[in-house]
Each structure stands twice: as C-alpha cells, then as structure tokens.
mmCIF file of C-alpha atoms in Angstrom:
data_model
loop_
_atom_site.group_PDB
_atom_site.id
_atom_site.type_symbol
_atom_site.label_atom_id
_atom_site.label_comp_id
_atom_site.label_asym_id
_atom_site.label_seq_id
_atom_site.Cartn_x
_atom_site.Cartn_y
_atom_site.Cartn_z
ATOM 1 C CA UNK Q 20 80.687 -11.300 70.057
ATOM 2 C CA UNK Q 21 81.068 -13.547 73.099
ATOM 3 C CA UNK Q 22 77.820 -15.174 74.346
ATOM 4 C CA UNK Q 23 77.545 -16.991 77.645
ATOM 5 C CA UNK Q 24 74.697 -19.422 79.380
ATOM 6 C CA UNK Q 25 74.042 -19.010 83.316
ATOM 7 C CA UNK Q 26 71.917 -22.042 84.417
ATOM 8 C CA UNK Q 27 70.088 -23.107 87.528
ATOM 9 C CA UNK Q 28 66.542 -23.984 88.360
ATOM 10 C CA UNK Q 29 66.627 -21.231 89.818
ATOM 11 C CA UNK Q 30 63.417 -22.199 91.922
ATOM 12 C CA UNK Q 31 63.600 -19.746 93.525
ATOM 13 C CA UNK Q 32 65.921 -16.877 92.017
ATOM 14 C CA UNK Q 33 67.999 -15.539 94.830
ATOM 15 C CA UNK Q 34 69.946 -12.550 95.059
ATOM 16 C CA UNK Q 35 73.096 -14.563 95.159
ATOM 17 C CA UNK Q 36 71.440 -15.530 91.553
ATOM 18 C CA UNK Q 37 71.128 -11.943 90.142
ATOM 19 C CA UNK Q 38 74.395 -10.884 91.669
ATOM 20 C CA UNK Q 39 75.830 -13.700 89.768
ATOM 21 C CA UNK Q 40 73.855 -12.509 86.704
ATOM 22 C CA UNK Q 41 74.760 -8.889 86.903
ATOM 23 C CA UNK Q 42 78.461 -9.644 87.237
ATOM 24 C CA UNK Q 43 78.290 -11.606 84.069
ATOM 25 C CA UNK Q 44 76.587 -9.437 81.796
ATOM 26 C CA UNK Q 45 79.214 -7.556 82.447
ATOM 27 C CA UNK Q 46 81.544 -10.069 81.175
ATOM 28 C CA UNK Q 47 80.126 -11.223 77.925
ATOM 29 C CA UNK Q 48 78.165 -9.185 75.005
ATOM 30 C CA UNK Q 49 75.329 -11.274 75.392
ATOM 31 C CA UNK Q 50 74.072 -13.556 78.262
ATOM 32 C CA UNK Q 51 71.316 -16.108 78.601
ATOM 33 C CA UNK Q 52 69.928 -17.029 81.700
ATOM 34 C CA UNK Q 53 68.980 -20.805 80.951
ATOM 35 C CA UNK Q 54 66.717 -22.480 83.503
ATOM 36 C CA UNK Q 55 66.372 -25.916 83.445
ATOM 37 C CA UNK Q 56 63.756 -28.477 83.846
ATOM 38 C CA UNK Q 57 64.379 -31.494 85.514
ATOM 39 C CA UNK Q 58 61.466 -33.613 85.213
ATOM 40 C CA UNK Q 59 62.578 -35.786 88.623
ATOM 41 C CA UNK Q 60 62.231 -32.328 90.399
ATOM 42 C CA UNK Q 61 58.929 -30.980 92.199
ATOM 43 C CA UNK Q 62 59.462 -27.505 92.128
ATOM 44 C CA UNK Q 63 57.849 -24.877 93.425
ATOM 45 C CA UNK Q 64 57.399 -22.619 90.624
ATOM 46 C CA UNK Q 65 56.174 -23.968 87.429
ATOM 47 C CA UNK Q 66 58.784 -22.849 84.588
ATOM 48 C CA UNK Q 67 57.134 -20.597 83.035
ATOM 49 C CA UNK Q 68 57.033 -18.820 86.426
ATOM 50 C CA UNK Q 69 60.422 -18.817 87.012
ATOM 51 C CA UNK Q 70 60.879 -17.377 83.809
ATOM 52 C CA UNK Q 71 58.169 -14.822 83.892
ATOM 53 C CA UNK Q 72 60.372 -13.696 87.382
ATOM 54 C CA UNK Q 73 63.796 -14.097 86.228
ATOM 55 C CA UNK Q 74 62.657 -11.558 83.243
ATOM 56 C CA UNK Q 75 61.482 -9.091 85.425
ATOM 57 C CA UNK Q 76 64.347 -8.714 87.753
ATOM 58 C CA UNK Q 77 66.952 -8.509 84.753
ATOM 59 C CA UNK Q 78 64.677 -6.462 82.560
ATOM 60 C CA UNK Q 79 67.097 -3.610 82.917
ATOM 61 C CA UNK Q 80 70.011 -5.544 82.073
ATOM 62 C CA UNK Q 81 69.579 -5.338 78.087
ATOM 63 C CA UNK Q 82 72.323 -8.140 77.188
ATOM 64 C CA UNK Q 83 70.242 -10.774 78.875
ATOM 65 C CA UNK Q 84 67.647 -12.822 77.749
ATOM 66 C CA UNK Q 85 66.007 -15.618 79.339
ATOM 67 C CA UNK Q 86 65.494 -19.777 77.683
ATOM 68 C CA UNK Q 87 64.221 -22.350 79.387
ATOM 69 C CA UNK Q 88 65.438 -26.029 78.126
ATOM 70 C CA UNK Q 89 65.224 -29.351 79.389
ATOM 71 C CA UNK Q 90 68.174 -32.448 78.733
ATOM 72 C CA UNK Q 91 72.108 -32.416 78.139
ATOM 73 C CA UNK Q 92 73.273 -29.152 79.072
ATOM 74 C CA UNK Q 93 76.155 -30.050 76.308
ATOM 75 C CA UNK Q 94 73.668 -30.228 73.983
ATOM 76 C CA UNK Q 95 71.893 -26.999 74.562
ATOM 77 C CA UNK Q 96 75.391 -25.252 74.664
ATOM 78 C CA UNK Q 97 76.137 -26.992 71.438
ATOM 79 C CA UNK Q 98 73.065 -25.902 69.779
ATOM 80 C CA UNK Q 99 72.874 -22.468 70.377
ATOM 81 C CA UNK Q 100 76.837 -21.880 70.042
ATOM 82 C CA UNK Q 101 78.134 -20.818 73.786
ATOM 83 C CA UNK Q 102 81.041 -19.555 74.235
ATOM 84 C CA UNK Q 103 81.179 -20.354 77.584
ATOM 85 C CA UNK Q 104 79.463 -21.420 80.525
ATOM 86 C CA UNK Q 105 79.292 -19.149 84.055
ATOM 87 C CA UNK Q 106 78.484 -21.115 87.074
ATOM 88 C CA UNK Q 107 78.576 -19.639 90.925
ATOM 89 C CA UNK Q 108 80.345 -20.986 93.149
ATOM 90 C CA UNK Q 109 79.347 -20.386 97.168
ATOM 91 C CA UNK Q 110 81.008 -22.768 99.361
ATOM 92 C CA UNK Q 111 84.082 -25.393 98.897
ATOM 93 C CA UNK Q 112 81.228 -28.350 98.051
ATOM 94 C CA UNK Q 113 79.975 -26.211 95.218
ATOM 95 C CA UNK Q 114 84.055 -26.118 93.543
ATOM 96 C CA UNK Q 115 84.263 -30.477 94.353
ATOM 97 C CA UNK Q 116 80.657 -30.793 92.128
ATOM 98 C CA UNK Q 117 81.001 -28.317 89.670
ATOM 99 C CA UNK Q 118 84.962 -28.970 88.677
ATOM 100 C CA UNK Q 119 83.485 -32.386 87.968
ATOM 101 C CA UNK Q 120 80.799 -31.122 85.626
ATOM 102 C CA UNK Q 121 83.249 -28.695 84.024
ATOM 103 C CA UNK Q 122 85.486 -31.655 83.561
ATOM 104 C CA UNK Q 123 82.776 -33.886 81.625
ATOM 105 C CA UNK Q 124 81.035 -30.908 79.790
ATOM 106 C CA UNK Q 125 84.393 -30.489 78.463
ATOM 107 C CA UNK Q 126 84.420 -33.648 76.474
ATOM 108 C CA UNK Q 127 81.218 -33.045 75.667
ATOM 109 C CA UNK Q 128 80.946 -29.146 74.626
ATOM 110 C CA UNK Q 129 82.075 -27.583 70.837
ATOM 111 C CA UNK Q 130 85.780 -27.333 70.737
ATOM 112 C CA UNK Q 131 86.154 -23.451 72.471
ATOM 113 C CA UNK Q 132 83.900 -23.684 75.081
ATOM 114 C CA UNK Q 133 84.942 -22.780 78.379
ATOM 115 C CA UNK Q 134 83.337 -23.097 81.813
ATOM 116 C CA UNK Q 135 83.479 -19.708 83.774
ATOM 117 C CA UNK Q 136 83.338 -19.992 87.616
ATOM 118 C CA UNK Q 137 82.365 -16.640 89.610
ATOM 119 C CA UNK Q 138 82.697 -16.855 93.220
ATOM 120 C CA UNK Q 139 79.582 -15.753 94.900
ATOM 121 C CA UNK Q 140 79.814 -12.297 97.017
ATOM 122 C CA UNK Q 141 80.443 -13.266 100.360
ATOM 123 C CA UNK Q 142 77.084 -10.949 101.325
ATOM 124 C CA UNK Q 143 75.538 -14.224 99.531
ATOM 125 C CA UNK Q 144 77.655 -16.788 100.388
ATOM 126 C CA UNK Q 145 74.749 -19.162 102.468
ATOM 127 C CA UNK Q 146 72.020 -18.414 100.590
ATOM 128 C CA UNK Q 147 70.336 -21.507 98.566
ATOM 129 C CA UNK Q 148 66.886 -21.607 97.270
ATOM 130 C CA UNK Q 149 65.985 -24.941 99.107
ATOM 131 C CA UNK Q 150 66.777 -23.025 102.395
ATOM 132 C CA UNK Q 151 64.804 -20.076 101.077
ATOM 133 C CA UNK Q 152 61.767 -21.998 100.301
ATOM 134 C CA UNK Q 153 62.193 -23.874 103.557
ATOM 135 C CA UNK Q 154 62.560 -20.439 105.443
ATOM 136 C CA UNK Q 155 59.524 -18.555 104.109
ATOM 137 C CA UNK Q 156 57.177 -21.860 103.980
ATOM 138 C CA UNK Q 157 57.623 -21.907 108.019
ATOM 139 C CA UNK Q 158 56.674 -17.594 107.954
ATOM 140 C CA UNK Q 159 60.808 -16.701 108.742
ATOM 141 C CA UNK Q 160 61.977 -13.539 107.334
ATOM 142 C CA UNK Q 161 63.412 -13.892 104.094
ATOM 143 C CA UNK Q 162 64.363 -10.106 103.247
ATOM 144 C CA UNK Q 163 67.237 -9.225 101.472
ATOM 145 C CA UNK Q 164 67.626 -12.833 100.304
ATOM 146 C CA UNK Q 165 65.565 -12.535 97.519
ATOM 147 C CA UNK Q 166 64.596 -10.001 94.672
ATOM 148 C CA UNK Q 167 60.696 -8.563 96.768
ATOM 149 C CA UNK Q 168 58.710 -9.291 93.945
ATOM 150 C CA UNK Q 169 60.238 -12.738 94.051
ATOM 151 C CA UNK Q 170 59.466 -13.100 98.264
ATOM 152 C CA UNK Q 171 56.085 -12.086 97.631
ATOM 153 C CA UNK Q 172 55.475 -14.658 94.628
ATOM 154 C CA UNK Q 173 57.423 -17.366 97.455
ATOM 155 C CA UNK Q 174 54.635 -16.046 100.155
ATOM 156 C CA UNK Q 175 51.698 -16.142 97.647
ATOM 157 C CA UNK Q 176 52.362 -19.754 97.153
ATOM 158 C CA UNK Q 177 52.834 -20.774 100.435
ATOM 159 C CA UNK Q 178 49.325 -19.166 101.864
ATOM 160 C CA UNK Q 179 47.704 -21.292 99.224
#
C-alpha cells in the first residue's frame, strides 16, 4: 500500500489545491492532506478551519484524510511512514524552491522516500492563496478560483 503526504497551509485552499489533490489520490492508495502550522505566520484561517474546509471539499474522495502538524516536515514523514511526498509545482520559481527542499528532505527522510512533483493544470497555473486573499479582501471576483464554500468562508471573514 503506497501512502503519500500533500502539504501546504493551504490558507486558503484553492482549486489549483484540490486539482492537485484529486490527481494524487489517484496516484497513491492512501493520501493525507497535511497542513501545516507555522507559528511565524498570521493566517487567515485558524487551523482547525482550514481543516474543517479541506475535509469538506475532499469528502468524496475516500483515500484522503486530512492531519494537521506543526515542525520538520522530515519528521512528520518519518513518523507516520510516507512513501512519498507530492508537491505542485505552478511556475519556474516554484521548481528553483522546491528542488531545494526535495534535495534536503532527502537527507533527512526514511531511506525510500521520494518527493513527487505534479505540475499544476495550466487552468491554475497563477492562482496563489496570498493573491486570493488579497483579491477578495478588496471585494474582486474570486469565482472559479476557489472551492464556493471556501469563497464564502474567505468573504465571511473579510465583512467582519
């Protein structure tokens, strides 16, 4: 049985996100959408938000489950015996930063872990969630960029 982590902040999830997502549960018997805390981060969904959303947009994807960890990524990985570890790639800055990572995780993961890189669909390609958050906090249209229970969480917040 091959199990795989996605990570992110994922603050907000995108579409770009669950595409990602949905193209790797394809991949793997099992996949676990990890988000991660960063402490030096002021998000704008508490984590427990992001995972109460992330579980409702893949709840009809039955091979994932959603964690949320904070620390070494190499040590969650470790932990919880990856196999491997998917990360999307949009643009040619995403490869330069996340080769590098793959690079160091790889002296620091279980012997047999591999880093699995899916290139974003091109429908996708520009989307980030700062430039989501930035878009909808200023009343833009944000449709299509984002699962709609997620935009109306984003606008929810921002009327607050």
């Amino acid at each position: 049985m091959r199990k795989a982590l996605y990570t992110g902040s994922f603050d907000p999830v995108t579409n770009g996100h669950l595409d990602i997502i949905c193209r790797a549960s394809r991949m793997f018997d099992e996949l676990v959408v990890g988000v991660i805390v960063n402490p030096s981060k002021k998000p704008l969904f508490t984590k427990e938000e992001r995972v109460d959303m992330l579980r409702e947009i893949t709840g009809g994807l039955p091979n994932v489950t959603v964690d949320c960890f904070q620390g070494l990524l190499a040590d969650y990985v470790n932990k919880n015996q990856f196999d491997a570890v998917v990360r999307g790639l949009r643009i040619t800055t995403d490869f330069e930063y996340e080769i590098t990572m793959a690079q160091m995780n790889a002296r620091l993961f279980n012997p047999g872990v591999e880093s699995v890189f899916l290139m974003t669909n091109p429908e996708y390609s520009f989307i980030s969630s700062s430039m989501i958050k930035e878009v909808v906090s200023l009343k833009g249209c944000a449709d299509g960029l984002v699962p709609e229970s997620v935009l109306k969480r984003m606008k929810e917040k921002y009327s607050e």
